[in-house]
PDB file of C-alpha atoms and ligand atoms in Angstrom:
ATOM      1  CA  MET A   1       6.149  12.599  33.446  1.00  0.00           C
ATOM      2  CA  PRO A   2       5.200  10.779  30.233  1.00  0.00           C
ATOM      3  CA  SER A   3       2.889   7.807  30.842  1.00  0.00           C
ATOM      4  CA  HIS A   4       4.958   5.371  28.774  1.00  0.00           C
ATOM      5  CA  ASN A   5       8.593   4.546  28.191  1.00  0.00           C
ATOM      6  CA  LEU A   6       8.311   4.170  24.440  1.00  0.00           C
ATOM      7  CA  ALA A   7      10.392   2.513  21.751  1.00  0.00           C
ATOM      8  CA  HIS A   8      11.769   5.047  19.308  1.00  0.00           C
ATOM      9  CA  ILE A   9      13.100   4.359  15.813  1.00  0.00           C
ATOM     10  CA  LYS A  10      14.196   7.056  13.397  1.00  0.00           C
ATOM     11  CA  ILE A  11      14.171   6.430   9.654  1.00  0.00           C
ATOM     12  CA  ASP A  12      15.198   9.478   7.645  1.00  0.00           C
ATOM     13  CA  ASP A  13      12.763  12.217   8.683  1.00  0.00           C
ATOM     14  CA  LEU A  14      10.216   9.844  10.228  1.00  0.00           C
ATOM     15  CA  GLU A  15      10.014   8.711  13.836  1.00  0.00           C
ATOM     16  CA  ILE A  16       8.276   5.450  14.654  1.00  0.00           C
ATOM     17  CA  ILE A  17       7.399   5.605  18.325  1.00  0.00           C
ATOM     18  CA  GLY A  18       5.336   3.291  20.463  1.00  0.00           C
ATOM     19  CA  TYR A  19       4.982   0.144  22.460  1.00  0.00           C
ATOM     20  CA  SER A  20       4.067  -3.318  21.248  1.00  0.00           C
ATOM     21  CA  VAL A  21       4.052  -6.583  23.184  1.00  0.00           C
ATOM     22  CA  ALA A  22       1.612  -9.366  22.254  1.00  0.00           C
ATOM     23  CA  GLY A  23      -1.372  -9.577  24.575  1.00  0.00           C
ATOM     24  CA  GLU A  24      -0.275  -6.533  26.565  1.00  0.00           C
ATOM     25  CA  GLU A  25      -0.420  -3.405  24.465  1.00  0.00           C
ATOM     26  CA  THR A  26       0.181  -2.205  20.933  1.00  0.00           C
ATOM     27  CA  VAL A  27       0.361   1.432  19.864  1.00  0.00           C
ATOM     28  CA  VAL A  28       2.595   2.717  17.046  1.00  0.00           C
ATOM     29  CA  ALA A  29       2.707   6.401  16.105  1.00  0.00           C
ATOM     30  CA  ILE A  30       4.437   8.337  13.350  1.00  0.00           C
ATOM     31  CA  PRO A  31       3.973  11.988  14.404  1.00  0.00           C
ATOM     32  CA  GLN A  32       5.341  13.400  11.122  1.00  0.00           C
ATOM     33  CA  LEU A  33       2.531  11.615   9.236  1.00  0.00           C
ATOM     34  CA  ASP A  34      -0.017  12.548  11.925  1.00  0.00           C
ATOM     35  CA  VAL A  35      -1.098   8.922  12.419  1.00  0.00           C
ATOM     36  CA  CYS A  36      -1.206   6.503  15.297  1.00  0.00           C
ATOM     37  CA  PHE A  37      -1.756   2.839  14.414  1.00  0.00           C
ATOM     38  CA  ASP A  38      -3.818   1.160  17.148  1.00  0.00           C
ATOM     39  CA  ILE A  39      -4.047   2.687  20.598  1.00  0.00           C
ATOM     40  CA  GLY A  40      -3.567   0.084  23.314  1.00  0.00           C
ATOM     41  CA  LYS A  41      -3.554   2.388  26.329  1.00  0.00           C
ATOM     42  CA  ALA A  42      -3.286   5.877  24.786  1.00  0.00           C
ATOM     43  CA  PRO A  43       0.164   7.129  25.826  1.00  0.00           C
ATOM     44  CA  ASP A  44       0.128  10.838  26.778  1.00  0.00           C
ATOM     45  CA  GLN A  45       2.743  11.471  24.083  1.00  0.00           C
ATOM     46  CA  PHE A  46       0.246  10.630  21.320  1.00  0.00           C
ATOM     47  CA  ILE A  47      -2.859  12.567  22.377  1.00  0.00           C
ATOM     48  CA  HIS A  48      -1.999  15.404  19.971  1.00  0.00           C
ATOM     49  CA  ILE A  49      -1.900  13.127  16.907  1.00  0.00           C
ATOM     50  CA  ASN A  50      -5.034  13.748  14.849  1.00  0.00           C
ATOM     51  CA  HIS A  51      -5.692  10.290  13.354  1.00  0.00           C
ATOM     52  CA  VAL A  52      -5.937   6.934  15.094  1.00  0.00           C
ATOM     53  CA  LEU A  53      -6.114   4.005  12.690  1.00  0.00           C
ATOM     54  CA  LEU A  54      -7.584   0.984  14.449  1.00  0.00           C
ATOM     55  CA  THR A  55      -6.916  -2.393  12.864  1.00  0.00           C
ATOM     56  CA  HIS A  56      -9.275  -4.481  15.008  1.00  0.00           C
ATOM     57  CA  GLY A  57     -11.106  -4.463  18.303  1.00  0.00           C
ATOM     58  CA  HIS A  58      -8.903  -6.544  20.592  1.00  0.00           C
ATOM     59  CA  MET A  59      -8.461  -4.839  23.941  1.00  0.00           C
ATOM     60  CA  ASP A  60      -4.647  -4.604  23.763  1.00  0.00           C
ATOM     61  CA  HIS A  61      -4.960  -2.598  20.527  1.00  0.00           C
ATOM     62  CA  ALA A  62      -8.105  -0.562  21.133  1.00  0.00           C
ATOM     63  CA  ALA A  63      -8.595   0.090  24.857  1.00  0.00           C
ATOM     64  CA  GLY A  64      -7.206   3.636  24.669  1.00  0.00           C
ATOM     65  CA  PHE A  65      -9.540   5.224  22.114  1.00  0.00           C
ATOM     66  CA  ALA A  66     -12.066   6.756  24.551  1.00  0.00           C
ATOM     67  CA  TYR A  67      -9.273   8.162  26.737  1.00  0.00           C
ATOM     68  CA  TYR A  68      -7.566   9.573  23.639  1.00  0.00           C
ATOM     69  CA  LEU A  69     -10.753  11.349  22.524  1.00  0.00           C
ATOM     70  CA  SER A  70     -11.560  12.581  26.014  1.00  0.00           C
ATOM     71  CA  GLN A  71      -8.063  13.922  26.706  1.00  0.00           C
ATOM     72  CA  ARG A  72      -8.149  15.901  23.466  1.00  0.00           C
ATOM     73  CA  ASN A  73     -11.437  17.436  24.484  1.00  0.00           C
ATOM     74  CA  PHE A  74     -10.138  18.121  27.997  1.00  0.00           C
ATOM     75  CA  SER A  75      -7.081  19.960  26.650  1.00  0.00           C
ATOM     76  CA  SER A  76      -9.124  21.953  24.089  1.00  0.00           C
ATOM     77  CA  GLN A  77      -7.715  20.189  21.042  1.00  0.00           C
ATOM     78  CA  SER A  78      -9.811  19.552  17.945  1.00  0.00           C
ATOM     79  CA  THR A  79     -11.975  16.412  17.846  1.00  0.00           C
ATOM     80  CA  GLY A  80      -9.881  13.294  17.241  1.00  0.00           C
ATOM     81  CA  THR A  81     -10.507  11.116  14.195  1.00  0.00           C
ATOM     82  CA  ILE A  82     -10.682   7.352  14.561  1.00  0.00           C
ATOM     83  CA  LEU A  83     -10.700   5.061  11.563  1.00  0.00           C
ATOM     84  CA  ALA A  84     -11.882   1.559  12.351  1.00  0.00           C
ATOM     85  CA  PRO A  85     -13.324  -1.454  10.554  1.00  0.00           C
ATOM     86  CA  GLN A  86     -16.907  -0.614   9.606  1.00  0.00           C
ATOM     87  CA  ASN A  87     -18.359  -3.476  11.672  1.00  0.00           C
ATOM     88  CA  LEU A  88     -16.841  -2.029  14.885  1.00  0.00           C
ATOM     89  CA  LEU A  89     -18.357   1.423  14.595  1.00  0.00           C
ATOM     90  CA  GLY A  90     -21.539   0.515  16.517  1.00  0.00           C
ATOM     91  CA  PRO A  91     -19.723  -0.890  19.584  1.00  0.00           C
ATOM     92  CA  ILE A  92     -17.176   1.967  19.497  1.00  0.00           C
ATOM     93  CA  ARG A  93     -19.990   4.516  19.527  1.00  0.00           C
ATOM     94  CA  LYS A  94     -21.648   2.712  22.472  1.00  0.00           C
ATOM     95  CA  ILE A  95     -18.409   2.720  24.482  1.00  0.00           C
ATOM     96  CA  ILE A  96     -17.895   6.446  23.852  1.00  0.00           C
ATOM     97  CA  ASP A  97     -21.498   7.163  24.892  1.00  0.00           C
ATOM     98  CA  ALA A  98     -21.167   5.013  28.009  1.00  0.00           C
ATOM     99  CA  TRP A  99     -17.947   6.786  29.001  1.00  0.00           C
ATOM    100  CA  GLY A 100     -19.693  10.090  28.379  1.00  0.00           C
ATOM    101  CA  ARG A 101     -22.363   9.094  30.918  1.00  0.00           C
ATOM    102  CA  LEU A 102     -19.823   7.831  33.455  1.00  0.00           C
ATOM    103  CA  ASP A 103     -17.688  10.924  33.079  1.00  0.00           C
ATOM    104  CA  GLY A 104     -20.564  13.388  32.962  1.00  0.00           C
ATOM    105  CA  ASN A 105     -19.168  14.934  29.797  1.00  0.00           C
ATOM    106  CA  GLN A 106     -20.050  14.066  26.222  1.00  0.00           C
ATOM    107  CA  ILE A 107     -16.938  12.923  24.348  1.00  0.00           C
ATOM    108  CA  PRO A 108     -16.720  14.381  20.832  1.00  0.00           C
ATOM    109  CA  ALA A 109     -15.533  11.875  18.222  1.00  0.00           C
ATOM    110  CA  ASN A 110     -15.054  11.785  14.494  1.00  0.00           C
ATOM    111  CA  LEU A 111     -15.588   8.110  13.654  1.00  0.00           C
ATOM    112  CA  VAL A 112     -14.871   6.762  10.195  1.00  0.00           C
ATOM    113  CA  GLY A 113     -15.742   3.178   9.265  1.00  0.00           C
ATOM    114  CA  VAL A 114     -13.476   1.540   6.695  1.00  0.00           C
ATOM    115  CA  LYS A 115     -13.576  -1.516   4.479  1.00  0.00           C
ATOM    116  CA  PRO A 116     -10.652  -2.913   2.495  1.00  0.00           C
ATOM    117  CA  GLY A 117      -9.805  -0.586  -0.373  1.00  0.00           C
ATOM    118  CA  ASP A 118     -11.200   2.533   1.300  1.00  0.00           C
ATOM    119  CA  GLU A 119      -9.048   5.658   1.341  1.00  0.00           C
ATOM    120  CA  TYR A 120      -9.063   8.548   3.779  1.00  0.00           C
ATOM    121  CA  GLN A 121      -7.224  11.829   3.368  1.00  0.00           C
ATOM    122  CA  ILE A 122      -4.824  12.642   6.188  1.00  0.00           C
ATOM    123  CA  LYS A 123      -3.159  15.744   4.749  1.00  0.00           C
ATOM    124  CA  PRO A 124      -3.157  17.286   1.296  1.00  0.00           C
ATOM    125  CA  ASN A 125      -1.242  14.716  -0.829  1.00  0.00           C
ATOM    126  CA  LEU A 126      -1.306  12.110   1.953  1.00  0.00           C
ATOM    127  CA  ILE A 127      -3.886   9.343   2.238  1.00  0.00           C
ATOM    128  CA  THR A 128      -4.294   6.105   4.116  1.00  0.00           C
ATOM    129  CA  ARG A 129      -5.682   3.025   2.416  1.00  0.00           C
ATOM    130  CA  ALA A 130      -7.149   0.049   4.278  1.00  0.00           C
ATOM    131  CA  PHE A 131      -6.492  -3.518   3.175  1.00  0.00           C
ATOM    132  CA  PRO A 132      -7.798  -6.849   4.508  1.00  0.00           C
ATOM    133  CA  THR A 133      -5.920  -8.877   7.104  1.00  0.00           C
ATOM    134  CA  LYS A 134      -6.668 -12.337   8.482  1.00  0.00           C
ATOM    135  CA  HIS A 135      -7.167 -11.911  12.207  1.00  0.00           C
ATOM    136  CA  SER A 136     -10.709 -11.070  13.312  1.00  0.00           C
ATOM    137  CA  LYS A 137     -13.962 -10.203  11.566  1.00  0.00           C
ATOM    138  CA  GLY A 138     -13.437  -7.083   9.454  1.00  0.00           C
ATOM    139  CA  SER A 139      -9.793  -6.614  10.532  1.00  0.00           C
ATOM    140  CA  VAL A 140      -7.700  -4.365   8.314  1.00  0.00           C
ATOM    141  CA  GLY A 141      -4.203  -2.982   7.965  1.00  0.00           C
ATOM    142  CA  TYR A 142      -3.295   0.487   6.707  1.00  0.00           C
ATOM    143  CA  SER A 143      -0.824   1.962   4.254  1.00  0.00           C
ATOM    144  CA  VAL A 144       0.033   5.648   4.266  1.00  0.00           C
ATOM    145  CA  ILE A 145       0.616   6.812   0.722  1.00  0.00           C
ATOM    146  CA  GLU A 146       1.808  10.093  -0.694  1.00  0.00           C
ATOM    147  CA  LYS A 147       0.010  11.101  -3.873  1.00  0.00           C
ATOM    148  CA  ARG A 148       1.883  13.268  -6.323  1.00  0.00           C
ATOM    149  CA  LYS A 149       1.432  14.435  -9.857  1.00  0.00           C
ATOM    150  CA  LYS A 150       4.348  13.930 -12.183  1.00  0.00           C
ATOM    151  CA  LEU A 151       4.982  15.454 -15.591  1.00  0.00           C
ATOM    152  CA  LYS A 152       4.535  12.892 -18.367  1.00  0.00           C
ATOM    153  CA  PRO A 153       7.952  12.025 -19.866  1.00  0.00           C
ATOM    154  CA  GLU A 154       6.910  13.256 -23.332  1.00  0.00           C
ATOM    155  CA  TYR A 155       6.613  16.799 -21.919  1.00  0.00           C
ATOM    156  CA  ALA A 156       9.802  16.744 -19.854  1.00  0.00           C
ATOM    157  CA  GLN A 157      11.791  18.822 -22.337  1.00  0.00           C
ATOM    158  CA  LEU A 158       9.231  21.629 -22.622  1.00  0.00           C
ATOM    159  CA  SER A 159       9.773  25.105 -21.214  1.00  0.00           C
ATOM    160  CA  GLY A 160       7.560  26.687 -18.558  1.00  0.00           C
ATOM    161  CA  PRO A 161       5.535  28.799 -21.016  1.00  0.00           C
ATOM    162  CA  GLN A 162       5.008  25.801 -23.327  1.00  0.00           C
ATOM    163  CA  ILE A 163       3.640  23.801 -20.399  1.00  0.00           C
ATOM    164  CA  VAL A 164       1.327  26.659 -19.438  1.00  0.00           C
ATOM    165  CA  GLU A 165       0.093  26.731 -23.048  1.00  0.00           C
ATOM    166  CA  LEU A 166      -0.696  22.994 -23.003  1.00  0.00           C
ATOM    167  CA  LYS A 167      -2.542  23.388 -19.716  1.00  0.00           C
ATOM    168  CA  LYS A 168      -4.597  26.218 -21.221  1.00  0.00           C
ATOM    169  CA  GLN A 169      -5.591  23.870 -24.029  1.00  0.00           C
ATOM    170  CA  GLY A 170      -6.853  21.449 -21.394  1.00  0.00           C
ATOM    171  CA  ILE A 171      -4.217  18.822 -22.150  1.00  0.00           C
ATOM    172  CA  GLU A 172      -3.469  16.429 -19.307  1.00  0.00           C
ATOM    173  CA  ILE A 173       0.288  16.902 -18.897  1.00  0.00           C
ATOM    174  CA  ASP A 174       0.905  14.930 -15.733  1.00  0.00           C
ATOM    175  CA  TYR A 175       0.021  11.546 -14.336  1.00  0.00           C
ATOM    176  CA  PRO A 176      -0.762  10.501 -10.768  1.00  0.00           C
ATOM    177  CA  LEU A 177       2.068   8.907  -8.844  1.00  0.00           C
ATOM    178  CA  GLU A 178       1.721   6.999  -5.578  1.00  0.00           C
ATOM    179  CA  ILE A 179       4.576   6.758  -3.112  1.00  0.00           C
ATOM    180  CA  PRO A 180       3.772   4.254  -0.369  1.00  0.00           C
ATOM    181  CA  ILE A 181       5.585   5.458   2.724  1.00  0.00           C
ATOM    182  CA  VAL A 182       4.585   3.041   5.425  1.00  0.00           C
ATOM    183  CA  THR A 183       2.398  -0.024   5.837  1.00  0.00           C
ATOM    184  CA  TYR A 184       1.168  -1.283   9.188  1.00  0.00           C
ATOM    185  CA  LEU A 185      -0.181  -4.837   9.146  1.00  0.00           C
ATOM    186  CA  GLY A 186      -1.644  -4.941  12.643  1.00  0.00           C
ATOM    187  CA  ASP A 187      -2.397  -8.458  13.881  1.00  0.00           C
ATOM    188  CA  THR A 188      -2.644 -11.024  11.128  1.00  0.00           C
ATOM    189  CA  GLN A 189      -2.021 -14.549  10.045  1.00  0.00           C
ATOM    190  CA  TYR A 190       0.133 -15.070   7.011  1.00  0.00           C
ATOM    191  CA  VAL A 191      -1.336 -13.536   3.889  1.00  0.00           C
ATOM    192  CA  ASP A 192       0.690 -12.970   0.737  1.00  0.00           C
ATOM    193  CA  PHE A 193       0.685  -9.188   1.142  1.00  0.00           C
ATOM    194  CA  SER A 194       3.146  -8.844  -1.751  1.00  0.00           C
ATOM    195  CA  GLN A 195       0.116  -9.217  -4.052  1.00  0.00           C
ATOM    196  CA  LEU A 196      -0.689  -5.595  -3.241  1.00  0.00           C
ATOM    197  CA  LYS A 197       2.025  -3.513  -4.846  1.00  0.00           C
ATOM    198  CA  TYR A 198       1.638  -0.559  -2.471  1.00  0.00           C
ATOM    199  CA  ILE A 199       2.352  -2.895   0.460  1.00  0.00           C
ATOM    200  CA  ALA A 200       5.243  -4.758  -1.181  1.00  0.00           C
ATOM    201  CA  GLN A 201       6.833  -1.424  -2.120  1.00  0.00           C
ATOM    202  CA  SER A 202       6.153   0.573   1.030  1.00  0.00           C
ATOM    203  CA  LYS A 203       9.377   2.143   2.138  1.00  0.00           C
ATOM    204  CA  ILE A 204       8.689   0.987   5.698  1.00  0.00           C
ATOM    205  CA  LEU A 205       6.826  -2.178   6.664  1.00  0.00           C
ATOM    206  CA  ILE A 206       5.612  -2.482  10.254  1.00  0.00           C
ATOM    207  CA  ALA A 207       4.678  -6.123  10.665  1.00  0.00           C
ATOM    208  CA  GLU A 208       3.658  -8.363  13.469  1.00  0.00           C
ATOM    209  CA  CYS A 209       5.692 -11.489  14.055  1.00  0.00           C
ATOM    210  CA  THR A 210       4.428 -12.871  17.327  1.00  0.00           C
ATOM    211  CA  PHE A 211       5.924 -16.366  17.717  1.00  0.00           C
ATOM    212  CA  TYR A 212       9.427 -17.755  17.193  1.00  0.00           C
ATOM    213  CA  GLU A 213       9.869 -21.166  18.748  1.00  0.00           C
ATOM    214  CA  GLY A 214       9.056 -24.416  16.920  1.00  0.00           C
ATOM    215  CA  GLU A 215       6.481 -25.478  19.487  1.00  0.00           C
ATOM    216  CA  HIS A 216       4.653 -22.142  19.173  1.00  0.00           C
ATOM    217  CA  THR A 217       3.398 -22.862  15.643  1.00  0.00           C
ATOM    218  CA  ASN A 218       0.048 -23.991  17.061  1.00  0.00           C
ATOM    219  CA  ARG A 219      -0.258 -20.883  19.211  1.00  0.00           C
ATOM    220  CA  ALA A 220       0.269 -18.725  16.122  1.00  0.00           C
ATOM    221  CA  GLU A 221      -2.391 -20.689  14.289  1.00  0.00           C
ATOM    222  CA  ALA A 222      -4.887 -20.488  17.176  1.00  0.00           C
ATOM    223  CA  GLY A 223      -4.425 -16.757  17.808  1.00  0.00           C
ATOM    224  CA  LYS A 224      -4.288 -15.913  14.075  1.00  0.00           C
ATOM    225  CA  HIS A 225      -0.794 -14.496  14.315  1.00  0.00           C
ATOM    226  CA  MET A 226       2.393 -14.937  12.346  1.00  0.00           C
ATOM    227  CA  HIS A 227       5.126 -17.386  13.251  1.00  0.00           C
ATOM    228  CA  ILE A 228       8.708 -16.676  12.197  1.00  0.00           C
ATOM    229  CA  ASP A 229       8.546 -19.357   9.463  1.00  0.00           C
ATOM    230  CA  GLU A 230       5.623 -17.551   7.801  1.00  0.00           C
ATOM    231  CA  PHE A 231       7.144 -14.146   8.397  1.00  0.00           C
ATOM    232  CA  ALA A 232      10.353 -15.268   6.632  1.00  0.00           C
ATOM    233  CA  LYS A 233       8.256 -16.545   3.713  1.00  0.00           C
ATOM    234  CA  LEU A 234       6.456 -13.195   3.528  1.00  0.00           C
ATOM    235  CA  LEU A 235       9.590 -11.084   3.752  1.00  0.00           C
ATOM    236  CA  ASN A 236      11.212 -12.928   0.878  1.00  0.00           C
ATOM    237  CA  LYS A 237       8.452 -11.653  -1.408  1.00  0.00           C
ATOM    238  CA  MET A 238       8.590  -8.052  -0.236  1.00  0.00           C
ATOM    239  CA  GLN A 239      10.705  -5.119  -1.383  1.00  0.00           C
ATOM    240  CA  ASN A 240      10.514  -2.828   1.668  1.00  0.00           C
ATOM    241  CA  GLU A 241      13.635  -0.863   2.582  1.00  0.00           C
ATOM    242  CA  HIS A 242      12.951  -1.088   6.319  1.00  0.00           C
ATOM    243  CA  VAL A 243      11.042  -3.662   8.309  1.00  0.00           C
ATOM    244  CA  ILE A 244       9.966  -3.142  11.901  1.00  0.00           C
ATOM    245  CA  ILE A 245       8.724  -6.127  13.870  1.00  0.00           C
ATOM    246  CA  THR A 246       5.994  -5.505  16.416  1.00  0.00           C
ATOM    247  CA  HIS A 247       3.775  -7.651  18.652  1.00  0.00           C
ATOM    248  CA  THR A 248       6.483 -10.031  19.883  1.00  0.00           C
ATOM    249  CA  THR A 249       5.481 -12.660  22.427  1.00  0.00           C
ATOM    250  CA  GLN A 250       6.394 -12.439  26.089  1.00  0.00           C
ATOM    251  CA  ARG A 251       7.063 -16.179  26.033  1.00  0.00           C
ATOM    252  CA  THR A 252      10.441 -15.880  24.314  1.00  0.00           C
ATOM    253  CA  PRO A 253      13.213 -13.589  25.595  1.00  0.00           C
ATOM    254  CA  MET A 254      14.271 -10.807  23.224  1.00  0.00           C
ATOM    255  CA  ARG A 255      17.848 -12.093  22.828  1.00  0.00           C
ATOM    256  CA  GLU A 256      16.426 -15.484  21.803  1.00  0.00           C
ATOM    257  CA  ILE A 257      14.088 -13.799  19.305  1.00  0.00           C
ATOM    258  CA  ARG A 258      17.034 -11.945  17.809  1.00  0.00           C
ATOM    259  CA  LYS A 259      18.966 -15.218  17.397  1.00  0.00           C
ATOM    260  CA  ILE A 260      16.057 -17.066  15.801  1.00  0.00           C
ATOM    261  CA  LEU A 261      15.383 -14.155  13.488  1.00  0.00           C
ATOM    262  CA  LYS A 262      18.979 -14.066  12.319  1.00  0.00           C
ATOM    263  CA  ALA A 263      18.942 -17.778  11.555  1.00  0.00           C
ATOM    264  CA  ALA A 264      15.590 -17.641   9.746  1.00  0.00           C
ATOM    265  CA  LEU A 265      16.227 -14.705   7.413  1.00  0.00           C
ATOM    266  CA  PRO A 266      18.724 -14.271   4.582  1.00  0.00           C
ATOM    267  CA  LYS A 267      21.356 -11.709   5.574  1.00  0.00           C
ATOM    268  CA  GLU A 268      20.140  -9.002   3.191  1.00  0.00           C
ATOM    269  CA  LYS A 269      16.647  -9.273   4.742  1.00  0.00           C
ATOM    270  CA  TYR A 270      17.880  -9.540   8.316  1.00  0.00           C
ATOM    271  CA  ASP A 271      19.886  -6.323   7.847  1.00  0.00           C
ATOM    272  CA  LYS A 272      16.674  -4.415   7.088  1.00  0.00           C
ATOM    273  CA  VAL A 273      14.855  -5.636  10.175  1.00  0.00           C
ATOM    274  CA  THR A 274      14.515  -3.842  13.502  1.00  0.00           C
ATOM    275  CA  LEU A 275      12.802  -5.363  16.514  1.00  0.00           C
ATOM    276  CA  PHE A 276      10.572  -2.584  17.800  1.00  0.00           C
ATOM    277  CA  MET A 277      10.939  -3.510  21.458  1.00  0.00           C
ATOM    278  CA  ASP A 278      14.619  -4.416  21.369  1.00  0.00           C
ATOM    279  CA  ASN A 279      16.381  -2.815  24.348  1.00  0.00           C
ATOM    280  CA  ARG A 280      13.035  -1.568  25.532  1.00  0.00           C
ATOM    281  CA  TYR A 281      11.289  -4.585  26.887  1.00  0.00           C
ATOM    282  CA  ARG A 282      12.981  -6.883  29.391  1.00  0.00           C
ATOM    283  CA  ARG A 283      11.442 -10.037  30.681  1.00  0.00           C
ATOM    284  CA  SER A 284      11.633 -10.066  34.443  1.00  0.00           C
TER     285      SER A 284
HETATM  286 ZN1   ZN B   1      -2.658  -8.192  19.392  1.00  0.00          ZN
HETATM  287 ZN1   ZN B   2      -5.587  -9.154  17.983  1.00  0.00          ZN
END
């Protein structure tokens, strides 16, 4: 039996799978890219994913990392890699060591500290890049970007042998091209993320929008989260083809959130948006 009943969204050849409710748990995996953004409680379904990208240290986003690492070890998988804000590496290491002592088994871990602007290679041609968010000290979001080389237009008409000849002469015939596939904001207050082109142009944007009701503006402010008014402002500057909303509050029923969202966004934006936990999370 899988440990979680997860939300599941398919966009072309990518699956966005996970669970995200504000204050409870957030974990969002894309198996085809071999990444898991945050790891609230480490669902069994994600243990095999090789990279966990932690945005910040809040319990509902980070509590699962030791279990994730330990389960991989237990089932003879390679050591898991965890990217996390540089300032959290010390406490993360201490938690892993403490669990190792409790458990009686050392937990192998590949820990990578990141600062905004840092890149880490996930697969050949696939990197993740960290960018700053406004939530807690050192908090970051991540974009996953495909890096390709493309033939310069001036050489497009040349034949194969001619290209080989140019290469032999040491002439640079192609230029680097970045294709931002997905951006995960994690928890954040409003920041004009459209300033970073690779975020504005990510094919998929996974964004938090925690609060929806007028009287929740102060809660958004206090918790350093986005309110629908700010989210609408942000979305109007972005060019993403698909937008997935995570981290919705438990204080507003999903059908109400849907209604407010529809009223707040222009139709062409609303049509691109999917609520991650729609049909998945019911308020009892
Ligand atoms: Zn959170
Ligand atoms: Zn948080």
